[in-house]
Amino acid sequence: MPHPNRRTLLAVTAAAAAASVTGAVAPAAHATDARTEERLRRLVGRMSLEEKVGQLFVTRVYGHSATAPDQADVDANLREIGVRTAAELVERYHVGGIIYFAWAHNTRDPHQIAELSNGIQAAALAARTPVPVLISTDQEHGIVCRVGEPATLLPGAMALGAGGSPADTRKAARIAGAELAALGIRQNYAPVADVNVNPGNPVIGVRSLGSDPAAVSHLVTAQIRGYQGAGVAATAKHFPGHGDTAVDSHYGLPVITHTRAQWSELDAPPFRAAIAAGIDAIMTAHLVVPALDPSEDPATLSYPILTGVLREQLGYDGVVVTDALDMQGVRTKYGDDRVPVLALRAGVDQLLNPPRLDVAWNAVLGAVRSGELTEERIDTSVLRILRLKARRGLFAEPCTTREAVDATVGTARHLAEADRIAERTTTLLVNEDGFLPLSPASHGRVLVVGADPASPSGTTGPPTVTLAGALRELGFTATALSTGITPTAARIDEAVAAAEGQDVVVVGTYNLTATSPQRTLVARLVATGVPVVTVAIRNPYDVARTAGQRATLAAYSWTDVELRAAVRVLAGRAKPRGRLPVPVRSAEDPAVTLYPVGFGLSYDR
């Protein structure tokens, strides 16, 4: 954390900025009062055009430090952004936001993250017009998680949907928000408000709370109240809805074929609920919805969708942020110099992570100077962004402290609460003849095999090791053997040989397809006669593609908190309480529902 002299300087600068911009603003307040509004407008009036344009951008930057990153990160910054450090980025481009990524080396450990955040704020508050930076990240939890252990990791969205508890959902978001705020991260790109009605969705899936619009709406509202109650701006995504896509917008341009009536019934309710709950920001989707915009522009660039539907029809006047502009879905139709301009014309306020900041920044400047965009249009978005910063208390207190990190991040209370919430999400789908729960006395020797996908945060797993370790803690003799997402014939043979003499085999399955060799693995293990238990460590739809196992659990993610909870259920230390938030249909005939929404077995006799 900054040494005392620097901390004193930050405090003085922050106080000066607060005095010139806004009074004390309660973090949970949704609207700015008249006095604050006037001060924010005066602040906009003092900004140069370049400073205003900078406020519109949220970008990545490499390095663990704002002023002294590793040389490899300096090189990456020079290559991609044209600056050496985060401090130089803020000085040159006046950016309004910075997004943290693990791969950009921003999130090594809690104290380092807080120091990076403070360093960024120091650079912003030293500018000609001091405006704090809104630091953001994607901390959805579950399979998308940028800040890892020792921070508290919580169940992901579909797990929370399986739990079905608004109280648990709000509590999880409150914990997550409090820890982010202590790290200096004041905007989270969550909750996911997409209603996942397509089991083949390659990009949303378990990131969604479920397939029922009403249930998703209730839990989205709970998450917003949790995050924003902790002083962190929540961001509902991906408008107008990414739940029925067969294409990943990172790599292509999805098309949603819903009629306007279907969109209103299926996709819109969670966003309506988010707006009613006072959501700080809504993120756009890089997809086409012909029923809402016949031009077939991506929603991110669509005036009919963002202004016509979101702002005028739904009445939303908060911040609209694009999904990342380096994703292929938004780059298929227009060049990187046109995308940011068209997004602003459509109704966007924040431009997230353009592939080349210099190209995007200069394109917006050029559009204002040529008259394509008016400065008044830029002022409107800047004012929305400043209101958000004021609501979240950034003008009053932009920095964090070592004491805040130690008192908040990964505390024993938070970790215990995460375990309790996770236990209430695990879903029991199959339990032939009451095979579960297992006992060390009757099934003490356990082989754990299956997929070991990379940790979402880089700090947990691998899943087979986590499952085996949790079983050993409960008195079982457990061995782990990673067979992978695409096990080879040789690896399957090895697993079959290892099953000999075991009392049970636990198989972690991961997104089974019709041709997945994981299905062969399960079938071969079932054929040994050793009882098999499958644990779906991502999508619960896996159960439709396996047969012969004695039991199946859905864990909804492969982070440690969800896997440990699944083991406690498997061993009877916790009861299975989760209920499917999505239907599981037959793999052979999708018209046949094998397990409906709300399905979940219990140990109660």
Coordinates of C-alpha atoms in Angstrom, one line a residue:
M1 CA 0.0 0.0 0.0
P2 CA 1.3 3.6 -0.5
H3 CA 3.7 4.8 2.1
P4 CA 2.5 7.6 4.5
N5 CA 3.7 10.5 2.5
R6 CA 2.0 9.3 -0.7
R7 CA -1.1 8.3 1.2
T8 CA -1.3 11.8 2.7
L9 CA -1.0 13.3 -0.8
L10 CA -3.7 11.1 -2.1
A11 CA -6.0 12.0 0.7
V12 CA -5.5 15.7 0.2
T13 CA -5.9 15.4 -3.6
A14 CA -9.0 13.3 -3.1
A15 CA -10.5 15.8 -0.7
A16 CA -9.8 18.6 -3.0
A17 CA -11.4 16.8 -5.9
A18 CA -14.4 15.9 -3.7
A19 CA -14.8 19.5 -2.6
S20 CA -14.8 20.8 -6.2
V21 CA -17.2 18.2 -7.5
T22 CA -19.5 16.7 -5.0
G23 CA -20.4 16.4 -1.4
A24 CA -20.8 13.2 0.5
V25 CA -22.8 10.8 -1.7
A26 CA -24.3 7.6 -0.2
P27 CA -23.0 4.7 -2.3
A28 CA -26.4 3.2 -2.6
A29 CA -28.1 6.4 -3.8
H30 CA -29.5 6.1 -7.3
A31 CA -30.1 9.7 -8.2
T32 CA -27.8 12.7 -7.8
D33 CA -29.3 15.6 -5.9
A34 CA -29.6 19.1 -7.5
R35 CA -26.4 20.4 -5.8
T36 CA -24.3 17.5 -6.9
E37 CA -25.8 17.6 -10.4
E38 CA -24.8 21.2 -10.8
R39 CA -21.2 20.5 -9.6
L40 CA -20.9 17.6 -12.0
R41 CA -22.1 19.8 -14.9
R42 CA -19.6 22.5 -13.9
L43 CA -16.9 19.8 -14.0
V44 CA -17.9 18.8 -17.5
G45 CA -17.7 22.4 -18.5
R46 CA -14.1 22.6 -17.3
M47 CA -13.0 19.6 -19.3
S48 CA -11.2 19.9 -22.7
L49 CA -12.7 17.9 -25.6
E50 CA -9.8 15.4 -25.2
E51 CA -10.6 14.9 -21.5
K52 CA -14.2 14.4 -22.3
V53 CA -13.5 11.8 -25.0
G54 CA -11.1 10.0 -22.6
Q55 CA -13.9 9.6 -20.0
L56 CA -15.8 7.5 -22.5
F57 CA -13.1 4.8 -22.7
V58 CA -12.5 1.8 -20.4
T59 CA -9.4 -0.1 -21.5
R60 CA -7.0 -2.8 -20.4
V61 CA -3.5 -2.0 -19.3
Y62 CA -0.7 -4.5 -18.6
G63 CA 1.1 -4.7 -15.3
H64 CA 0.8 -5.2 -11.5
S65 CA 1.9 -1.6 -10.8
A66 CA 0.7 1.7 -12.1
T67 CA 4.2 3.1 -12.3
A68 CA 6.7 0.2 -12.2
P69 CA 5.3 -2.8 -14.1
D70 CA 7.6 -5.7 -15.2
Q71 CA 9.5 -5.1 -18.4
A72 CA 7.4 -7.6 -20.4
D73 CA 4.3 -5.6 -19.4
V74 CA 6.0 -2.4 -20.4
D75 CA 6.7 -3.9 -23.8
A76 CA 3.1 -5.1 -24.2
N77 CA 1.7 -1.6 -23.3
L78 CA 4.0 0.0 -25.8
R79 CA 3.1 -2.4 -28.5
E80 CA -0.7 -2.3 -27.9
I81 CA -1.4 1.1 -26.4
G82 CA 1.7 3.3 -27.0
V83 CA 2.4 4.0 -23.3
R84 CA 4.6 2.3 -20.8
T85 CA 2.4 2.2 -17.7
A86 CA -1.1 2.7 -16.4
A87 CA -0.1 6.1 -15.1
E88 CA 1.0 7.2 -18.6
L89 CA -2.2 5.8 -20.0
V90 CA -4.3 8.0 -17.7
E91 CA -2.1 11.0 -18.4
R92 CA -2.1 10.7 -22.2
Y93 CA -5.7 9.5 -22.9
H94 CA -7.6 10.8 -19.8
V95 CA -9.4 7.4 -19.7
G96 CA -12.5 7.2 -17.5
G97 CA -12.1 3.5 -16.7
I98 CA -9.6 0.7 -16.6
I99 CA -10.6 -3.0 -16.7
Y100 CA -8.5 -5.6 -14.8
F101 CA -7.6 -9.0 -16.2
A102 CA -5.5 -11.8 -14.8
W103 CA -3.8 -12.3 -18.2
A104 CA -2.8 -8.6 -18.1
H105 CA -1.1 -9.4 -14.8
N106 CA -3.3 -6.9 -12.9
T107 CA -4.5 -9.4 -10.2
R108 CA -1.6 -11.2 -8.5
D109 CA -2.8 -10.8 -4.9
P110 CA -5.1 -8.5 -2.9
H111 CA -2.5 -6.0 -1.6
Q112 CA -1.0 -5.7 -5.0
I113 CA -4.4 -5.1 -6.6
A114 CA -5.2 -2.4 -4.1
E115 CA -1.8 -0.7 -4.7
L116 CA -2.4 -0.8 -8.4
S117 CA -5.8 0.8 -7.9
N118 CA -4.4 3.5 -5.7
G119 CA -1.6 4.2 -8.2
I120 CA -4.1 4.6 -11.0
Q121 CA -6.2 7.0 -8.9
A122 CA -3.1 9.0 -8.0
A123 CA -2.4 9.5 -11.7
A124 CA -6.0 10.6 -12.3
L125 CA -6.1 13.0 -9.4
A126 CA -2.8 14.6 -10.5
A127 CA -4.3 15.6 -13.9
R128 CA -5.3 19.1 -15.0
T129 CA -8.9 18.2 -14.3
P130 CA -8.9 15.6 -11.5
V131 CA -11.5 12.9 -12.1
P132 CA -11.2 9.5 -10.4
V133 CA -11.0 6.4 -12.6
L134 CA -13.8 3.8 -12.5
I135 CA -11.9 0.5 -12.2
S136 CA -13.8 -2.5 -13.4
T137 CA -13.5 -6.3 -13.9
D138 CA -15.5 -9.4 -14.8
Q139 CA -16.1 -11.0 -11.4
E140 CA -19.2 -13.0 -12.2
H141 CA -18.0 -15.9 -10.0
G142 CA -18.3 -19.5 -11.2
I143 CA -16.6 -19.9 -14.6
V144 CA -15.8 -16.2 -15.1
C145 CA -13.6 -14.9 -12.3
R146 CA -10.7 -12.5 -12.6
V147 CA -9.7 -12.2 -8.9
G148 CA -8.9 -15.5 -7.3
E149 CA -7.9 -16.9 -4.0
P150 CA -7.2 -15.7 -1.3
A151 CA -10.3 -13.6 -2.2
T152 CA -13.6 -15.3 -1.6
L153 CA -14.9 -17.3 -4.5
L154 CA -18.6 -17.8 -4.7
P155 CA -21.1 -20.0 -6.6
G156 CA -21.7 -18.8 -10.2
A157 CA -25.0 -17.7 -11.6
M158 CA -26.6 -21.0 -12.6
A159 CA -25.6 -22.5 -9.2
L160 CA -27.4 -19.5 -7.6
G161 CA -30.3 -20.2 -9.8
A162 CA -30.4 -23.8 -8.6
G163 CA -30.3 -22.5 -5.0
G164 CA -33.3 -20.3 -5.9
S165 CA -32.8 -18.1 -2.9
P166 CA -32.9 -14.3 -3.4
A167 CA -31.4 -13.9 0.1
D168 CA -28.4 -16.1 -0.7
T169 CA -28.0 -14.4 -4.1
R170 CA -28.0 -11.0 -2.6
K171 CA -25.6 -12.1 0.2
A172 CA -23.2 -13.6 -2.4
A173 CA -23.2 -10.3 -4.4
R174 CA -22.8 -8.3 -1.2
I175 CA -19.7 -10.3 -0.2
A176 CA -18.3 -10.1 -3.7
G177 CA -19.0 -6.4 -4.0
A178 CA -17.4 -5.6 -0.6
E179 CA -14.2 -7.5 -1.5
L180 CA -14.0 -5.7 -4.9
A181 CA -14.5 -2.3 -3.3
A182 CA -11.7 -3.1 -0.8
L183 CA -9.4 -3.7 -3.8
G184 CA -10.4 -0.4 -5.4
I185 CA -12.5 -2.1 -8.1
R186 CA -15.8 -0.1 -8.2
Q187 CA -17.6 -1.6 -11.2
N188 CA -18.4 -5.2 -11.8
Y189 CA -19.6 -6.6 -15.1
A190 CA -22.3 -8.6 -13.5
P191 CA -25.0 -9.8 -13.1
V192 CA -25.6 -11.8 -16.3
A193 CA -29.2 -11.0 -17.2
D194 CA -29.4 -13.4 -20.1
V195 CA -32.1 -16.1 -20.0
N196 CA -30.4 -19.2 -21.2
V197 CA -33.0 -21.0 -23.3
N198 CA -30.5 -22.7 -25.6
P199 CA -28.7 -25.7 -24.1
G200 CA -26.1 -25.4 -26.9
N201 CA -25.3 -21.8 -26.1
P202 CA -21.5 -21.7 -26.4
V203 CA -20.8 -18.5 -24.4
I204 CA -23.5 -18.1 -21.8
G205 CA -24.7 -21.5 -20.4
V206 CA -24.0 -21.6 -16.6
R207 CA -23.2 -17.9 -16.6
S208 CA -27.0 -17.4 -16.7
L209 CA -29.2 -17.7 -13.7
G210 CA -31.6 -20.0 -15.6
S211 CA -34.2 -20.3 -18.3
D212 CA -37.2 -18.9 -16.6
P213 CA -37.5 -15.1 -17.2
A214 CA -39.4 -14.4 -13.9
A215 CA -36.9 -16.4 -11.8
V216 CA -33.9 -14.8 -13.5
S217 CA -35.5 -11.4 -12.9
H218 CA -35.9 -12.0 -9.2
L219 CA -32.2 -13.1 -8.8
V220 CA -30.9 -10.3 -11.0
T221 CA -32.6 -7.8 -8.7
A222 CA -31.0 -9.5 -5.7
Q223 CA -27.6 -9.4 -7.2
I224 CA -27.9 -5.7 -8.1
R225 CA -29.0 -4.9 -4.5
G226 CA -26.0 -6.9 -3.2
Y227 CA -23.4 -5.3 -5.4
Q228 CA -24.6 -1.7 -5.2
G229 CA -25.3 -2.0 -1.5
A230 CA -21.6 -2.7 -1.2
G231 CA -20.6 0.4 -3.1
V232 CA -19.9 -1.3 -6.4
A233 CA -21.6 -0.5 -9.7
A234 CA -23.5 -3.5 -11.1
T235 CA -23.7 -4.0 -14.8
A236 CA -26.6 -6.1 -16.3
K237 CA -25.5 -7.9 -19.5
H238 CA -25.8 -8.6 -22.4
F239 CA -28.6 -6.4 -23.8
P240 CA -30.9 -7.2 -25.5
G241 CA -30.2 -10.8 -24.5
H242 CA -27.6 -13.4 -25.3
G243 CA -29.4 -16.5 -24.0
D244 CA -30.5 -18.1 -27.3
T245 CA -27.3 -18.0 -29.4
A246 CA -25.5 -20.8 -31.1
V247 CA -22.4 -18.6 -31.9
D248 CA -19.9 -17.1 -29.5
S249 CA -19.7 -13.4 -30.1
H250 CA -16.0 -13.4 -29.2
Y251 CA -15.5 -15.2 -32.5
G252 CA -18.5 -14.4 -34.7
L253 CA -21.7 -12.5 -35.0
P254 CA -24.7 -14.3 -33.5
V255 CA -28.3 -13.8 -34.8
I256 CA -31.3 -13.9 -32.5
T257 CA -34.3 -15.1 -34.4
H258 CA -36.9 -14.2 -31.7
T259 CA -39.9 -12.2 -32.8
R260 CA -40.4 -8.9 -31.0
A261 CA -43.1 -10.6 -28.9
Q262 CA -40.8 -13.5 -28.0
W263 CA -38.1 -11.0 -27.1
S264 CA -40.5 -9.1 -24.8
E265 CA -41.5 -12.3 -23.1
L266 CA -38.2 -14.2 -22.8
D267 CA -35.3 -11.7 -23.0
A268 CA -36.6 -8.4 -21.8
P269 CA -37.9 -9.1 -18.2
P270 CA -34.5 -9.3 -16.4
F271 CA -33.5 -6.0 -18.0
R272 CA -36.8 -4.4 -17.0
A273 CA -36.2 -5.7 -13.5
A274 CA -32.6 -4.4 -13.5
I275 CA -33.8 -0.9 -14.5
A276 CA -36.5 -1.0 -11.8
A277 CA -33.8 -2.0 -9.2
G278 CA -31.7 1.1 -10.1
I279 CA -29.0 -0.7 -12.1
D280 CA -25.9 1.5 -12.6
A281 CA -24.9 0.2 -16.0
I282 CA -26.2 -2.1 -18.8
M283 CA -23.8 -3.8 -21.2
T284 CA -24.6 -4.3 -24.8
A285 CA -24.4 -7.5 -26.8
H286 CA -22.6 -8.0 -30.1
L287 CA -25.4 -9.8 -31.8
V288 CA -28.1 -9.1 -34.4
V289 CA -31.8 -9.1 -33.6
P290 CA -33.7 -8.5 -36.9
A291 CA -37.0 -8.2 -35.1
L292 CA -35.7 -5.2 -33.2
D293 CA -33.5 -3.7 -35.9
P294 CA -34.0 -4.8 -39.5
S295 CA -30.7 -3.2 -40.6
E296 CA -29.0 -6.2 -38.9
D297 CA -26.4 -4.0 -37.2
P298 CA -25.0 -5.5 -34.0
A299 CA -27.0 -4.3 -31.0
T300 CA -23.9 -2.5 -29.8
L301 CA -24.2 -0.3 -32.9
S302 CA -27.9 -0.1 -33.2
Y303 CA -29.8 3.1 -32.5
P304 CA -33.2 1.4 -32.7
I305 CA -32.1 -1.1 -30.0
L306 CA -30.1 1.1 -27.6
T307 CA -32.0 4.3 -28.0
G308 CA -35.4 3.2 -29.3
V309 CA -35.8 0.1 -27.1
L310 CA -33.5 0.5 -24.1
R311 CA -33.7 4.2 -23.5
E312 CA -37.1 5.2 -24.9
Q313 CA -39.2 2.0 -24.5
L314 CA -37.7 0.7 -21.3
G315 CA -37.0 4.2 -19.9
Y316 CA -33.3 3.6 -19.0
D317 CA -31.1 6.7 -18.5
G318 CA -28.1 5.2 -16.8
V319 CA -24.7 4.2 -18.3
V320 CA -24.6 2.0 -21.3
V321 CA -21.3 0.2 -21.8
T322 CA -20.3 -1.9 -24.8
D323 CA -19.2 -5.4 -24.5
A324 CA -15.5 -5.6 -25.4
L325 CA -14.8 -3.9 -28.7
D326 CA -12.0 -6.3 -29.5
M327 CA -14.5 -9.1 -29.9
Q328 CA -15.1 -10.3 -33.4
G329 CA -18.9 -10.0 -33.2
V330 CA -18.7 -6.2 -33.3
R331 CA -15.9 -6.0 -35.9
T332 CA -17.5 -8.1 -38.7
K333 CA -19.3 -5.3 -40.4
Y334 CA -17.3 -2.1 -39.7
G335 CA -13.7 -1.1 -39.1
D336 CA -12.2 -0.4 -35.7
D337 CA -12.2 3.3 -36.5
R338 CA -16.0 3.3 -37.2
V339 CA -17.2 1.0 -34.4
P340 CA -16.7 3.5 -31.4
V341 CA -18.3 6.4 -33.4
L342 CA -21.3 4.2 -34.4
A343 CA -21.7 2.9 -30.8
L344 CA -21.9 6.5 -29.5
R345 CA -24.4 7.4 -32.2
A346 CA -26.5 4.4 -31.2
G347 CA -26.7 5.5 -27.5
V348 CA -23.6 4.0 -25.8
D349 CA -21.7 5.9 -23.1
Q350 CA -18.7 3.7 -22.2
L351 CA -16.5 2.1 -24.9
L352 CA -14.9 -1.0 -23.5
N353 CA -11.5 -2.3 -24.5
P354 CA -11.1 -1.3 -28.1
P355 CA -8.4 -3.3 -29.9
R356 CA -6.4 -0.1 -30.6
L357 CA -7.1 2.7 -28.1
D358 CA -5.3 5.3 -30.2
V359 CA -7.4 4.4 -33.3
A360 CA -10.7 4.5 -31.3
W361 CA -9.8 7.7 -29.3
N362 CA -8.8 9.6 -32.4
A363 CA -11.8 8.4 -34.3
V364 CA -14.2 9.8 -31.7
L365 CA -12.2 13.1 -31.6
G366 CA -12.3 13.3 -35.3
A367 CA -16.1 12.6 -35.4
V368 CA -16.7 15.5 -33.0
R369 CA -14.4 17.9 -35.0
S370 CA -16.1 16.9 -38.3
G371 CA -19.6 17.4 -36.8
E372 CA -20.6 13.7 -37.1
L373 CA -20.9 13.7 -33.3
T374 CA -21.7 16.9 -31.4
E375 CA -19.9 17.9 -28.3
E376 CA -23.3 18.0 -26.5
R377 CA -23.7 14.3 -27.3
I378 CA -20.3 13.6 -25.7
D379 CA -21.3 15.8 -22.7
T380 CA -24.4 13.7 -22.2
S381 CA -22.4 10.5 -21.8
V382 CA -19.7 12.1 -19.7
L383 CA -22.3 13.4 -17.3
R384 CA -23.9 9.9 -17.0
I385 CA -20.4 8.4 -16.2
L386 CA -19.7 11.1 -13.6
R387 CA -23.1 10.6 -12.0
L388 CA -22.2 6.9 -11.7
K389 CA -18.8 7.7 -10.1
A390 CA -20.5 10.1 -7.7
R391 CA -23.1 7.5 -6.7
R392 CA -20.5 5.0 -5.9
G393 CA -18.5 7.5 -3.8
L394 CA -15.5 7.7 -6.0
F395 CA -15.2 11.5 -5.7
A396 CA -15.4 11.3 -1.9
E397 CA -13.0 8.4 -1.5
P398 CA -11.3 7.1 -4.6
C399 CA -8.6 5.1 -2.8
T400 CA -8.5 2.0 -0.6
T401 CA -6.2 1.0 2.2
R402 CA -4.3 -2.1 3.4
E403 CA -6.6 -2.1 6.5
A404 CA -9.7 -2.4 4.2
V405 CA -8.1 -5.3 2.3
D406 CA -7.2 -7.2 5.5
A407 CA -10.6 -6.6 7.1
T408 CA -12.6 -7.6 4.0
V409 CA -11.0 -9.8 1.4
G410 CA -11.1 -13.6 2.0
T411 CA -12.2 -13.4 5.6
A412 CA -13.1 -16.5 7.5
R413 CA -16.7 -15.2 7.7
H414 CA -16.9 -14.7 4.0
L415 CA -15.4 -18.1 3.2
A416 CA -17.8 -19.9 5.5
E417 CA -20.7 -18.1 4.0
A418 CA -19.6 -19.1 0.5
D419 CA -19.5 -22.7 1.6
R420 CA -23.0 -22.5 3.1
I421 CA -24.4 -20.9 0.0
A422 CA -22.7 -23.5 -2.3
E423 CA -24.2 -26.4 -0.3
R424 CA -27.6 -25.1 -1.1
T425 CA -27.0 -25.2 -4.9
T426 CA -25.7 -28.7 -5.6
T427 CA -28.4 -30.6 -7.5
L428 CA -29.0 -34.4 -7.3
L429 CA -30.3 -35.6 -10.7
V430 CA -29.9 -39.4 -10.5
N431 CA -29.7 -41.6 -7.4
E432 CA -30.4 -45.2 -8.4
D433 CA -31.7 -47.3 -5.5
G434 CA -30.6 -44.6 -3.0
F435 CA -26.9 -45.2 -3.8
L436 CA -26.0 -41.8 -2.3
P437 CA -24.9 -40.7 0.2
L438 CA -21.7 -42.5 0.3
S439 CA -20.0 -43.7 3.5
P440 CA -16.3 -44.3 4.1
A441 CA -17.3 -47.6 5.7
S442 CA -19.1 -48.9 2.7
H443 CA -17.4 -47.1 -0.2
G444 CA -14.1 -46.0 1.2
R445 CA -11.9 -46.5 -1.8
V446 CA -12.7 -43.8 -4.5
L447 CA -11.2 -43.2 -7.8
V448 CA -11.8 -39.7 -9.2
V449 CA -11.3 -39.2 -12.9
G450 CA -12.5 -36.7 -15.5
A451 CA -11.9 -33.3 -17.0
D452 CA -9.6 -30.7 -15.5
P453 CA -10.4 -27.4 -17.3
A454 CA -8.2 -24.5 -16.4
S455 CA -9.1 -22.6 -13.3
P456 CA -11.4 -19.6 -14.0
S457 CA -9.3 -17.5 -11.7
G458 CA -6.0 -19.3 -12.1
T459 CA -6.0 -20.1 -8.4
T460 CA -8.1 -23.2 -7.9
G461 CA -8.2 -26.8 -8.9
P462 CA -7.6 -28.9 -10.8
P463 CA -11.0 -30.4 -10.4
T464 CA -10.0 -34.0 -10.0
V465 CA -7.5 -33.1 -7.3
T466 CA -10.0 -30.9 -5.5
L467 CA -12.7 -33.6 -5.5
A468 CA -10.2 -36.2 -4.3
G469 CA -8.8 -34.0 -1.6
A470 CA -12.3 -33.1 -0.3
L471 CA -13.2 -36.8 -0.2
R472 CA -10.0 -37.6 1.8
E473 CA -10.9 -34.8 4.3
L474 CA -14.1 -36.7 4.9
G475 CA -12.4 -40.0 5.6
F476 CA -12.3 -41.6 2.1
T477 CA -9.3 -43.1 0.5
A478 CA -9.4 -41.2 -2.8
T479 CA -7.1 -41.1 -5.8
A480 CA -7.2 -38.6 -8.6
L481 CA -6.5 -39.4 -12.3
S482 CA -7.0 -36.6 -14.8
T483 CA -8.5 -37.9 -18.1
G484 CA -9.1 -34.6 -19.7
I485 CA -11.9 -33.0 -21.8
T486 CA -11.0 -35.3 -24.7
P487 CA -9.6 -38.4 -23.2
T488 CA -7.6 -40.6 -25.5
A489 CA -8.1 -44.3 -25.8
A490 CA -5.0 -45.0 -23.9
R491 CA -6.1 -42.7 -21.1
I492 CA -9.5 -44.4 -21.0
D493 CA -7.7 -47.7 -20.7
E494 CA -5.7 -46.4 -17.8
A495 CA -8.8 -45.2 -16.0
V496 CA -10.5 -48.6 -16.5
A497 CA -7.4 -50.3 -15.1
A498 CA -7.3 -47.9 -12.1
A499 CA -10.9 -48.7 -11.3
E500 CA -10.1 -52.2 -10.4
G501 CA -10.4 -52.7 -6.7
Q502 CA -12.2 -49.4 -6.1
D503 CA -15.5 -49.1 -4.3
V504 CA -16.8 -46.3 -6.5
V505 CA -15.6 -44.1 -9.4
V506 CA -16.4 -40.4 -9.5
V507 CA -16.3 -38.9 -13.0
G508 CA -16.2 -35.2 -13.5
T509 CA -17.9 -34.5 -16.8
Y510 CA -17.5 -31.3 -18.8
N511 CA -20.0 -30.2 -21.5
L512 CA -20.6 -33.6 -23.1
T513 CA -21.5 -33.6 -26.8
A514 CA -22.7 -36.4 -29.0
T515 CA -19.2 -37.3 -30.1
S516 CA -17.4 -36.6 -26.8
P517 CA -14.9 -39.3 -25.8
Q518 CA -15.9 -38.5 -22.2
R519 CA -19.1 -40.5 -23.0
T520 CA -16.9 -43.5 -23.9
L521 CA -15.0 -43.0 -20.6
V522 CA -18.2 -43.2 -18.6
A523 CA -19.5 -46.2 -20.6
R524 CA -16.2 -48.1 -20.2
L525 CA -16.1 -47.4 -16.4
V526 CA -19.8 -48.5 -16.0
A527 CA -18.9 -51.7 -17.8
T528 CA -16.3 -52.6 -15.2
G529 CA -19.1 -53.1 -12.7
V530 CA -17.6 -50.6 -10.2
P531 CA -20.4 -48.1 -9.3
V532 CA -20.0 -44.8 -11.2
V533 CA -21.1 -41.4 -10.0
T534 CA -20.9 -38.5 -12.4
V535 CA -20.5 -34.9 -11.4
A536 CA -21.3 -32.3 -14.1
I537 CA -18.7 -29.7 -13.4
R538 CA -20.2 -27.2 -15.9
N539 CA -23.4 -27.6 -17.8
P540 CA -26.1 -29.8 -16.1
Y541 CA -27.1 -31.0 -19.6
D542 CA -24.4 -33.7 -19.4
V543 CA -26.8 -36.1 -17.7
A544 CA -28.7 -36.5 -20.9
R545 CA -25.6 -38.0 -22.6
T546 CA -24.6 -40.6 -20.0
A547 CA -26.2 -43.9 -19.0
G548 CA -25.6 -46.6 -16.4
Q549 CA -24.2 -44.4 -13.6
R550 CA -25.6 -44.9 -10.1
A551 CA -25.9 -41.2 -9.4
T552 CA -25.4 -37.8 -10.9
L553 CA -24.8 -34.4 -9.3
A554 CA -24.7 -31.0 -11.0
A555 CA -22.2 -28.6 -9.5
Y556 CA -22.5 -25.9 -12.2
S557 CA -18.8 -25.0 -12.1
W558 CA -15.4 -26.4 -11.3
T559 CA -14.2 -23.8 -8.8
D560 CA -13.2 -25.3 -5.4
V561 CA -16.2 -23.9 -3.5
E562 CA -18.7 -25.7 -5.7
L563 CA -16.7 -28.9 -6.0
R564 CA -16.2 -29.1 -2.2
A565 CA -20.0 -28.6 -1.7
A566 CA -20.7 -31.4 -4.2
V567 CA -18.5 -33.7 -2.2
R568 CA -20.2 -32.8 1.1
V569 CA -23.5 -33.7 -0.6
L570 CA -22.1 -36.9 -2.1
A571 CA -20.9 -38.0 1.3
G572 CA -24.1 -37.0 3.1
R573 CA -22.5 -34.2 5.1
A574 CA -25.0 -31.8 3.4
K575 CA -28.4 -32.5 1.9
P576 CA -28.9 -31.9 -1.9
R577 CA -31.1 -28.8 -2.0
G578 CA -30.5 -27.5 -5.5
R579 CA -33.2 -27.6 -8.1
L580 CA -32.6 -27.3 -11.9
P581 CA -33.0 -23.7 -13.1
V582 CA -33.0 -25.0 -16.7
P583 CA -34.7 -28.0 -18.3
V584 CA -32.6 -31.0 -19.4
R585 CA -33.9 -32.4 -22.6
S586 CA -33.2 -35.7 -24.4
A587 CA -30.1 -35.7 -26.5
E588 CA -31.9 -37.8 -29.1
D589 CA -35.2 -35.9 -29.1
P590 CA -35.0 -32.3 -27.8
A591 CA -38.8 -32.3 -27.7
V592 CA -38.7 -34.7 -24.7
T593 CA -37.8 -33.2 -21.4
L594 CA -36.0 -35.6 -19.1
Y595 CA -35.6 -33.3 -16.1
P596 CA -37.8 -30.2 -15.9
V597 CA -37.1 -26.9 -14.3
G598 CA -37.4 -27.4 -10.6
F599 CA -36.3 -31.0 -10.6
G600 CA -33.9 -32.2 -7.9
L601 CA -33.8 -35.3 -5.7
S602 CA -33.4 -35.3 -2.0
Y603 CA -32.1 -37.7 0.6
D604 CA -35.3 -37.4 2.6
R605 CA -37.0 -40.8 2.8

